[in-house]
Coordinates of C-alpha atoms and ligand atoms in Angstrom, one line a residue:
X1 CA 0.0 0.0 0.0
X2 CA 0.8 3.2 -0.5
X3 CA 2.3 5.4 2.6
X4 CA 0.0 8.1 4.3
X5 CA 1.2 11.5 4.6
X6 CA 4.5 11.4 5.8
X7 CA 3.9 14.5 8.8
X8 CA 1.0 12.7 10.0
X9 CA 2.8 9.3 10.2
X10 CA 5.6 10.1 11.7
X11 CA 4.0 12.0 14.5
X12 CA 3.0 10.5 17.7
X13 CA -0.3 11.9 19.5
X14 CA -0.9 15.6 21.2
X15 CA 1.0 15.6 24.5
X16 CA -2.4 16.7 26.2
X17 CA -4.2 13.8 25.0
X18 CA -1.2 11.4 25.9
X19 CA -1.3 12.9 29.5
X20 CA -4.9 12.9 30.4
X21 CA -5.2 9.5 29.7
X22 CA -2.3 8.7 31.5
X23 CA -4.2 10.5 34.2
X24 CA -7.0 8.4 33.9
X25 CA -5.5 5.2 33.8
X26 CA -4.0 6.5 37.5
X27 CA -6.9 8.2 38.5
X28 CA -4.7 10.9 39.6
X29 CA -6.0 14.7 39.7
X30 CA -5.2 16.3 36.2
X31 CA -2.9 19.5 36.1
X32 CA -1.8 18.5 32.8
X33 CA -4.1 19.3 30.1
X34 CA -5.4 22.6 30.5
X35 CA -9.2 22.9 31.0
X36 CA -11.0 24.7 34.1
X37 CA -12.5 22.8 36.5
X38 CA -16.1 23.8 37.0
X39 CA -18.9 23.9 33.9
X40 CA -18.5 27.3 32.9
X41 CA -20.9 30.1 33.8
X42 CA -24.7 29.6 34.3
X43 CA -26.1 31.9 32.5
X44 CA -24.0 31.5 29.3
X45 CA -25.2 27.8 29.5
X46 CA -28.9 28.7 30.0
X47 CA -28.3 31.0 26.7
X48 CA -27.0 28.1 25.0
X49 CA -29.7 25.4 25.4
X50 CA -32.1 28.3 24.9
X51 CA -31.0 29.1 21.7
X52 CA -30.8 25.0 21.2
X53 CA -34.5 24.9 21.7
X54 CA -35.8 27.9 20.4
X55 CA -33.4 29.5 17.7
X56 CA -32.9 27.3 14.1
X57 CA -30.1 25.1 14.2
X58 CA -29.4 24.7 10.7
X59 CA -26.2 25.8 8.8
X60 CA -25.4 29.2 10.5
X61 CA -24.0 32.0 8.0
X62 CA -20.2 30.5 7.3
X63 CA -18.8 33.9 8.9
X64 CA -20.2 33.2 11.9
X65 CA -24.3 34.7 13.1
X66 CA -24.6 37.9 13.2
X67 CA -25.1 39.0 16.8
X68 CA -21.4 37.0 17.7
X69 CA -19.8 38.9 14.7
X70 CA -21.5 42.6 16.2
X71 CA -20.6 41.1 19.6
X72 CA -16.9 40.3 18.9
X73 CA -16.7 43.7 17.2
X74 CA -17.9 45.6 20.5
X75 CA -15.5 43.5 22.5
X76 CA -12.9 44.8 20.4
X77 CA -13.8 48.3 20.6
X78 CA -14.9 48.1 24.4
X79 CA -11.9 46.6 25.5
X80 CA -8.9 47.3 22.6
X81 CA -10.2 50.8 21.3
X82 CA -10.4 49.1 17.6
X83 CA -12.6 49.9 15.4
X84 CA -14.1 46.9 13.8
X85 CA -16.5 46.5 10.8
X86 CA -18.2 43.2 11.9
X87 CA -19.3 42.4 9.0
X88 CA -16.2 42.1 7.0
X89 CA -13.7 42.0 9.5
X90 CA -14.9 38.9 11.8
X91 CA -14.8 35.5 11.5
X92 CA -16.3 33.1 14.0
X93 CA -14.0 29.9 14.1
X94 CA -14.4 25.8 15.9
X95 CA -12.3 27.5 18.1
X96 CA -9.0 29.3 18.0
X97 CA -7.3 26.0 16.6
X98 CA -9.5 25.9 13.9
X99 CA -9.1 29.7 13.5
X100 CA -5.2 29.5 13.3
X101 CA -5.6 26.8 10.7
X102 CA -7.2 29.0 8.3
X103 CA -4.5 31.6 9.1
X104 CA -2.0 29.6 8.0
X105 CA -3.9 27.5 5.0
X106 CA -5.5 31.1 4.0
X107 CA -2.0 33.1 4.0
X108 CA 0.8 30.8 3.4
X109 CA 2.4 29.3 0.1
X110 CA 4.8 27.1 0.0
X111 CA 8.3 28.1 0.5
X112 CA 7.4 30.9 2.8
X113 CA 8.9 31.5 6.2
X114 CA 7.1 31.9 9.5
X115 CA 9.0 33.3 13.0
X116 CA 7.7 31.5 15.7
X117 CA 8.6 31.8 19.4
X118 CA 9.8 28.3 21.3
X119 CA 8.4 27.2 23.9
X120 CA 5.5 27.2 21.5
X121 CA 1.7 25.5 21.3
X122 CA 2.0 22.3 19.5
X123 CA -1.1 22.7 16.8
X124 CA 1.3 25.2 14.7
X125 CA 4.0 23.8 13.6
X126 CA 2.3 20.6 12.0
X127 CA -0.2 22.9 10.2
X128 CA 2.8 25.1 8.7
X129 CA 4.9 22.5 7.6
X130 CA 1.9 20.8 5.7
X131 CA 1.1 24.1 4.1
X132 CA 4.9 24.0 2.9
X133 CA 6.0 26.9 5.0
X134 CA 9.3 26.5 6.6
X135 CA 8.9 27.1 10.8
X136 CA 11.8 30.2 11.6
X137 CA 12.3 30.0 15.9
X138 CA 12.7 32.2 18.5
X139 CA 13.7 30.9 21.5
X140 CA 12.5 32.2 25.0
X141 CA 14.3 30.9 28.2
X142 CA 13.6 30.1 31.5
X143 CA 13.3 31.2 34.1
X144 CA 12.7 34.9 32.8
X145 CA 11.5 34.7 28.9
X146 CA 13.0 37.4 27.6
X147 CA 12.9 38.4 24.1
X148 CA 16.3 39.0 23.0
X149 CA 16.5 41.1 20.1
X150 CA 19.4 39.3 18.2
X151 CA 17.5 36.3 17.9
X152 CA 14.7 38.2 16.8
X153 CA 16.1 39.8 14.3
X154 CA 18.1 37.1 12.8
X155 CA 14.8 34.4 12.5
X156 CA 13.5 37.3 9.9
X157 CA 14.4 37.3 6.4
X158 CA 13.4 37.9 2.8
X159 CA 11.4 35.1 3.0
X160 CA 9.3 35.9 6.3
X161 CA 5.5 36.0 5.3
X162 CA 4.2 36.0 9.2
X163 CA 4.8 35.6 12.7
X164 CA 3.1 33.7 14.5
X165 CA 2.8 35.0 18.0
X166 CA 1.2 33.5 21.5
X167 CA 0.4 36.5 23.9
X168 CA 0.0 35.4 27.1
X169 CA 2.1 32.9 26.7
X170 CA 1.4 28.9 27.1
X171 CA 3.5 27.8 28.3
X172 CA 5.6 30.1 29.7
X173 CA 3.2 32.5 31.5
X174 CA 4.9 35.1 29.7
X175 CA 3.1 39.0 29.0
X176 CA 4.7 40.5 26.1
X177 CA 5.5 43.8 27.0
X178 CA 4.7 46.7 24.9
X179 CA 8.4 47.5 24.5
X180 CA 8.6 44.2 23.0
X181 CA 5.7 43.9 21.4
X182 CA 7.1 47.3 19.3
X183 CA 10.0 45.2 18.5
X184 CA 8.2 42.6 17.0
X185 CA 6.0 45.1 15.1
X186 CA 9.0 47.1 13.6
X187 CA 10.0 44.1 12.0
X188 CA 6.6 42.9 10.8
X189 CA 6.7 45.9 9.3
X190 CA 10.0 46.0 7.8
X191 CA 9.8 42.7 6.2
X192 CA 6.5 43.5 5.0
X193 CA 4.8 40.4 6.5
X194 CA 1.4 39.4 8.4
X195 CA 1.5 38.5 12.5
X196 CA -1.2 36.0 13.6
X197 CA -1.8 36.3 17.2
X198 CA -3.0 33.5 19.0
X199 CA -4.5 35.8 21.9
X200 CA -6.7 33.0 23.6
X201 CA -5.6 34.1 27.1
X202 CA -6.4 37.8 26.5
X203 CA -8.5 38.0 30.0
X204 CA -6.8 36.1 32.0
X205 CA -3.7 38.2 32.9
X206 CA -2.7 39.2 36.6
X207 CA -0.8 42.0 39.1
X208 CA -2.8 44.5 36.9
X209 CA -1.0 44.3 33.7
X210 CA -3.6 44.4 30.8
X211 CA -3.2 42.4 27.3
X212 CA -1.9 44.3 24.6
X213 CA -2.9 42.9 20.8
X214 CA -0.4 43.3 18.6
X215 CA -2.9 44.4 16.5
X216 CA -3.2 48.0 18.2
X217 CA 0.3 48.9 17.6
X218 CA 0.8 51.7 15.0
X219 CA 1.3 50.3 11.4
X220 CA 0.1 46.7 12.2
X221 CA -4.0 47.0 12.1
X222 CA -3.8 45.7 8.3
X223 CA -1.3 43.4 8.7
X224 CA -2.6 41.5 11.9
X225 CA -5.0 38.8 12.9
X226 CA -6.3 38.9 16.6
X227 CA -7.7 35.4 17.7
X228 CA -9.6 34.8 21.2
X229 CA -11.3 31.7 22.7
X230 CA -14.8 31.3 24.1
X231 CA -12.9 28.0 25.8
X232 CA -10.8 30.4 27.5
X233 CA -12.8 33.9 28.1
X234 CA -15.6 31.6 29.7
X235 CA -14.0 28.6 30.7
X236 CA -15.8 26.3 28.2
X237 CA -13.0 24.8 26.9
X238 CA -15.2 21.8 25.1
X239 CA -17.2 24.1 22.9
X240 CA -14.7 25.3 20.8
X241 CA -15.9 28.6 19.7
X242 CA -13.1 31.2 18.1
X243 CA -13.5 34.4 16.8
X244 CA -10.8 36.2 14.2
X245 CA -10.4 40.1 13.7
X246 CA -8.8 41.2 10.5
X247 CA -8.6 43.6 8.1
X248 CA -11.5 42.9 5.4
X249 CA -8.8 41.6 2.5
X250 CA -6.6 38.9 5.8
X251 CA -10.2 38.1 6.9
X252 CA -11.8 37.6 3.5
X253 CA -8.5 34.9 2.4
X254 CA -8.7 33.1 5.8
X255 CA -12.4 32.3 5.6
X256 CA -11.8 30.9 2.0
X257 CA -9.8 28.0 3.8
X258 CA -12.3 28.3 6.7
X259 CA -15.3 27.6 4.7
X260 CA -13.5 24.2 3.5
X261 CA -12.3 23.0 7.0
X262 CA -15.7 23.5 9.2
X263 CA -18.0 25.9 6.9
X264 CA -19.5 26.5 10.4
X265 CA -19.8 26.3 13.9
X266 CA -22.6 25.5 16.3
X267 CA -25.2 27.8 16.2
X268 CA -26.9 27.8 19.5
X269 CA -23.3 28.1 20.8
X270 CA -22.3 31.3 18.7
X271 CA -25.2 32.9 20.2
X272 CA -24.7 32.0 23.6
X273 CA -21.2 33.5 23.3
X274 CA -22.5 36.5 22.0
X275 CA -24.2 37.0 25.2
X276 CA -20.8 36.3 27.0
X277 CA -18.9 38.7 25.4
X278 CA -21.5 41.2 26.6
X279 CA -21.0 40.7 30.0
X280 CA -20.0 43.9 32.3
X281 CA -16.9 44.4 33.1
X282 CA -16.9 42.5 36.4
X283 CA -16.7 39.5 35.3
X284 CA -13.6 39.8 33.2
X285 CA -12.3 41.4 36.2
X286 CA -13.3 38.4 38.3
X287 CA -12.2 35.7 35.6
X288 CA -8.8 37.3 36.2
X289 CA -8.5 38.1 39.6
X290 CA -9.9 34.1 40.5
X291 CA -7.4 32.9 38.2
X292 CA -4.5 35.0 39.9
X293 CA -5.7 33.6 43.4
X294 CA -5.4 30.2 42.1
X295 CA -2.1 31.0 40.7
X296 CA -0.7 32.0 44.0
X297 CA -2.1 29.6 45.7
X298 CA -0.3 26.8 43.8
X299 CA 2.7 28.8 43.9
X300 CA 2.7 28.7 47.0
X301 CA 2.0 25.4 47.9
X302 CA 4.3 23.6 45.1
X303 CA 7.0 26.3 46.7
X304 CA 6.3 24.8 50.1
X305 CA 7.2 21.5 48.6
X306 CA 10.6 22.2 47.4
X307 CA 10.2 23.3 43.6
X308 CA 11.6 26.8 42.3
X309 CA 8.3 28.1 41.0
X310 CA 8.6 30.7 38.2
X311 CA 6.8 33.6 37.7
X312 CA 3.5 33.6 35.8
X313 CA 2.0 36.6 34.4
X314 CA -0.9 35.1 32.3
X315 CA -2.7 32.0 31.1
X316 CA -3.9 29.2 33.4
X317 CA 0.0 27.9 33.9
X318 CA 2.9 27.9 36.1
X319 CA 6.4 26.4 35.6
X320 CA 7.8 24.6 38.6
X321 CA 11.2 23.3 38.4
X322 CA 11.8 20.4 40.1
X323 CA 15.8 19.8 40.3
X324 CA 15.6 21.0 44.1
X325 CA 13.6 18.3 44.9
X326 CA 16.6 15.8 43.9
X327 CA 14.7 14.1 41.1
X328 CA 16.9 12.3 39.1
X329 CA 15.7 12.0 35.3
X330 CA 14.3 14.7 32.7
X331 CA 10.6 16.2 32.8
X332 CA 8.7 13.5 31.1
X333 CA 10.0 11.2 33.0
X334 CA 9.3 13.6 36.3
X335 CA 5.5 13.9 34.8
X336 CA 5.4 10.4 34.5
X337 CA 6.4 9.4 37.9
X338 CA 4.1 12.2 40.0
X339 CA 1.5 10.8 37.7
X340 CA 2.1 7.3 39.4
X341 CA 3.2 8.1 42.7
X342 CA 1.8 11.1 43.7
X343 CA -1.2 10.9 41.8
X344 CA -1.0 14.7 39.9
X345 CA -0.3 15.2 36.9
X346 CA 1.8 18.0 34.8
X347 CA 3.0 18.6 31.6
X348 CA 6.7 18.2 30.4
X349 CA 7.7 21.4 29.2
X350 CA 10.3 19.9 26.6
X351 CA 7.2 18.7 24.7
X352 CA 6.5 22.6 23.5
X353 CA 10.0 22.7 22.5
X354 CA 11.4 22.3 18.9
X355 CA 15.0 22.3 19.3
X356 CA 15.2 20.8 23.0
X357 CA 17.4 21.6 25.8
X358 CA 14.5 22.5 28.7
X359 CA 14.1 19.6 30.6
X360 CA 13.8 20.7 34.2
X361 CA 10.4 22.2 34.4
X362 CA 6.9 20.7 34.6
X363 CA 3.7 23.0 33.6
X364 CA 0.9 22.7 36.1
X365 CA -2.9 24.0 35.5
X366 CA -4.0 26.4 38.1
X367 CA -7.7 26.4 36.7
X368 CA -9.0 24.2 39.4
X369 CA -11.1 24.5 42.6
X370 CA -8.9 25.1 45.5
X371 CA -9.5 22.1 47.3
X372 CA -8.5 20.0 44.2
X373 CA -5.1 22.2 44.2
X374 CA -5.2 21.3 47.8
X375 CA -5.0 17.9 47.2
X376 CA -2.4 18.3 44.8
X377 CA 0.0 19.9 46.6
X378 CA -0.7 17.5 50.0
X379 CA -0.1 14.5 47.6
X380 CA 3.4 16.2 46.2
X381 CA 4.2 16.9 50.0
X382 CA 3.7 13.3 50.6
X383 CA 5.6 12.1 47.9
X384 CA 8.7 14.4 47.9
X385 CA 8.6 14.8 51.8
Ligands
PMP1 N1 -3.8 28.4 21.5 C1 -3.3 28.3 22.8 C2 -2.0 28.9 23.1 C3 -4.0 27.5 23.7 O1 -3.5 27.3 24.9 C4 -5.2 26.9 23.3 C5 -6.0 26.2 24.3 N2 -6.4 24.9 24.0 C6 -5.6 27.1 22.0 C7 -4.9 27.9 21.1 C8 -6.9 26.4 21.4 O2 -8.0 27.1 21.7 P1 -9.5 26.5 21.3 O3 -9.8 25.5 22.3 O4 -10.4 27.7 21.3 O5 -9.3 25.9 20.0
LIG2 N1 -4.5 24.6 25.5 C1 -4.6 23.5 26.4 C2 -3.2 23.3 27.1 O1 -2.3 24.0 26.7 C3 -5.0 22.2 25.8 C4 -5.4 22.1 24.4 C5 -5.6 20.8 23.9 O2 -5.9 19.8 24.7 N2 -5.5 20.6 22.6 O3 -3.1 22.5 28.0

């Protein structure tokens, strides 16, 4: 028989897959993967089987309905200053993976470079290479994740058609600043090429610092795509609703490939997120200050066990590494064993990692009720005491 596509072959399965069901298999308490604990707000949900019942629930316009286009336009301009024509600059996506997909299938030819920054989320790379497009890194390091500028610089070339940016940052935790952020745009701008910004964790970002799109920096509102995440801005990670915001000639090339990988996306769910992007201002504040407590309080309690934990300034994530605690053997291996022994689970943070090399830190969801991170960190103490 012939062979299958060679990428797809080779590769083994998502590391967040591979872990949860290791977790399951141990029945230990999942930091891994992350996903909220909890079932998402009630009254998004009550919108959502409301629409179910009494809204149609046939193919939805393959933009997206129009009260999530209008609402994801006011969320832009309510919380980003942009002005947004919703109806030719949105595009509601099967959430932001699907979204960055047709970023990458509706920009890219073959041959063309893209500058990605390492640690990096592991849908992208795939996706580029099977497009043709050749992946151009930027490596961040622990423990701070700087930018450096050199390595900036020399990952552009001729041949860079976009970057690819994560901001907040999973894994890392990291909040581009805006001095950086101007560094990245300067080039963008120089080479004369697109950024896609994979800005799922927009909300959730703590100590008062506030997201910054890339696409608000001067010169870049043409040139960029801003992508959120019901999963994330609601904690409904299962739905899979994602929402693009483009100039009218990005957005009308990226739903050309969008309308051949879904068409569409649930309808009863597009309207219930229109609802939740229209929520007052308290609730974003309280999505982010719960996720901050959570953050510190896992901090805290993984500190209180013996691991260095590093800073986090965003996303559901923090980095722990675990040398103090006289491990002997690399992070997978780590993950592996607290998944047997302890009964938690984290991520190795080698697996987001092209080029290798990081091998002492394990990522740990914070998304949880505190009594589950409780019970975490008592069943670390127990283990590593
Ligand atoms: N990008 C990053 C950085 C993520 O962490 C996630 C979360 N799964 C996604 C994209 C995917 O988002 P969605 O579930 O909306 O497809
Ligand atoms: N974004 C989530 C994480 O980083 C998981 C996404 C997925 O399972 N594909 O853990």
């Amino acid at each position: 028989m012939k062979q299958p596509n060679a990428l797809f072959a080779a590769m083994g399965t998502s590391i967040f897959e591979v872990m949860s069901l290791l977790a399951k298999e141990h029945d230990s308490i999942n930091l891994g993967q992350g996903f909220p604990s909890g079932n998402g707000p009630a009254d998004v949900r009550a919108k959502a089987a409301e629409a179910l019942e009494d809204r149609p629930n046939q193919y939805p316009p393959m933009m997206g309905v129009p009260e999530l286009r209008q609402a994801v336009a006011a969320h832009d301009k309510r919380f980003y200053g942009l002005d947004v024509d919703w109806q030719r600059e949105v595009l509601v996506t099967t959430g932001a993976t699907e979204g960055l997909l047709a970023c990458l299938l509706g920009l890219l030819n073959p041959g063309d470079e893209v500058v990605l920054f390492e640690p990096l989320y592991d849908s992208y790379v795939p996706i580029l290479r099977r497009g043709g497009a050749v992946p151009r890194y930027v490596r961040l390091e622990p423990p701070a994740w700087e930018l450096r500028q050199d390595r900036l610089e020399a990952a552009f070339s001729p041949r860079t058609k976009l970057v690819l940016l994560n901001n907040p940052h999973n894994p890392a935790g990291k909040v581009y600043t805006r001095e950086e952020l101007g560094c990245i745009a300067e080039l963008v701008i120089r080479y004369d090429a697109y950024a896609v910004c994979d800005e799922v964790y927009e909300h959730i970002v703590f100590d008062g610092r506030r997201h910054i799109p890339l696409i608000t920096l001067p010169g870049m509102r043409e040139r960029s795509v801003h992508i959120g995440s019901a999963g994330k801005t609601f904690s409904l990670t299962g739905w899979k609703v994602g929402y693009c915001t483009a100039a009218p000639a990005l957005i009308q090339t990226i739903a050309r490939a969008h309308q051949f990988l879904v068409f569409t996306t649930a309808p009863n769910l597009q309207r219930a997120v229109a609802y939740g992007l229209g929520k007052d201002d308290a609730y974003y504040r309280a999505l982010a200050g719960d996720m901050q407590e959570k953050r510190d309080r896992l901090a805290h309690g993984l500190g209180a066990v013996g691991f260095t934990v590093l800073d986090s300034g965003g996303t559901y994530f923090i980095n722990a590494d675990f040398r103090p605690l006289g491990f002997n053997g690399g992070d997978e291996a780590f993950c592996t064993h607290i998944t047997e022994q302890a009964k938690v689970t984290a991520l190795p943070v080698s697996a987001f990692y092209a080029g290798g090399g990081v091998e002492h830190l394990a990522r740990f969801c914070f998304a949880k009720e505190d009594h589950v991170l409780d019970e975490a960190v008592a069943r670390l103490g127990r283990l590593f005491r």
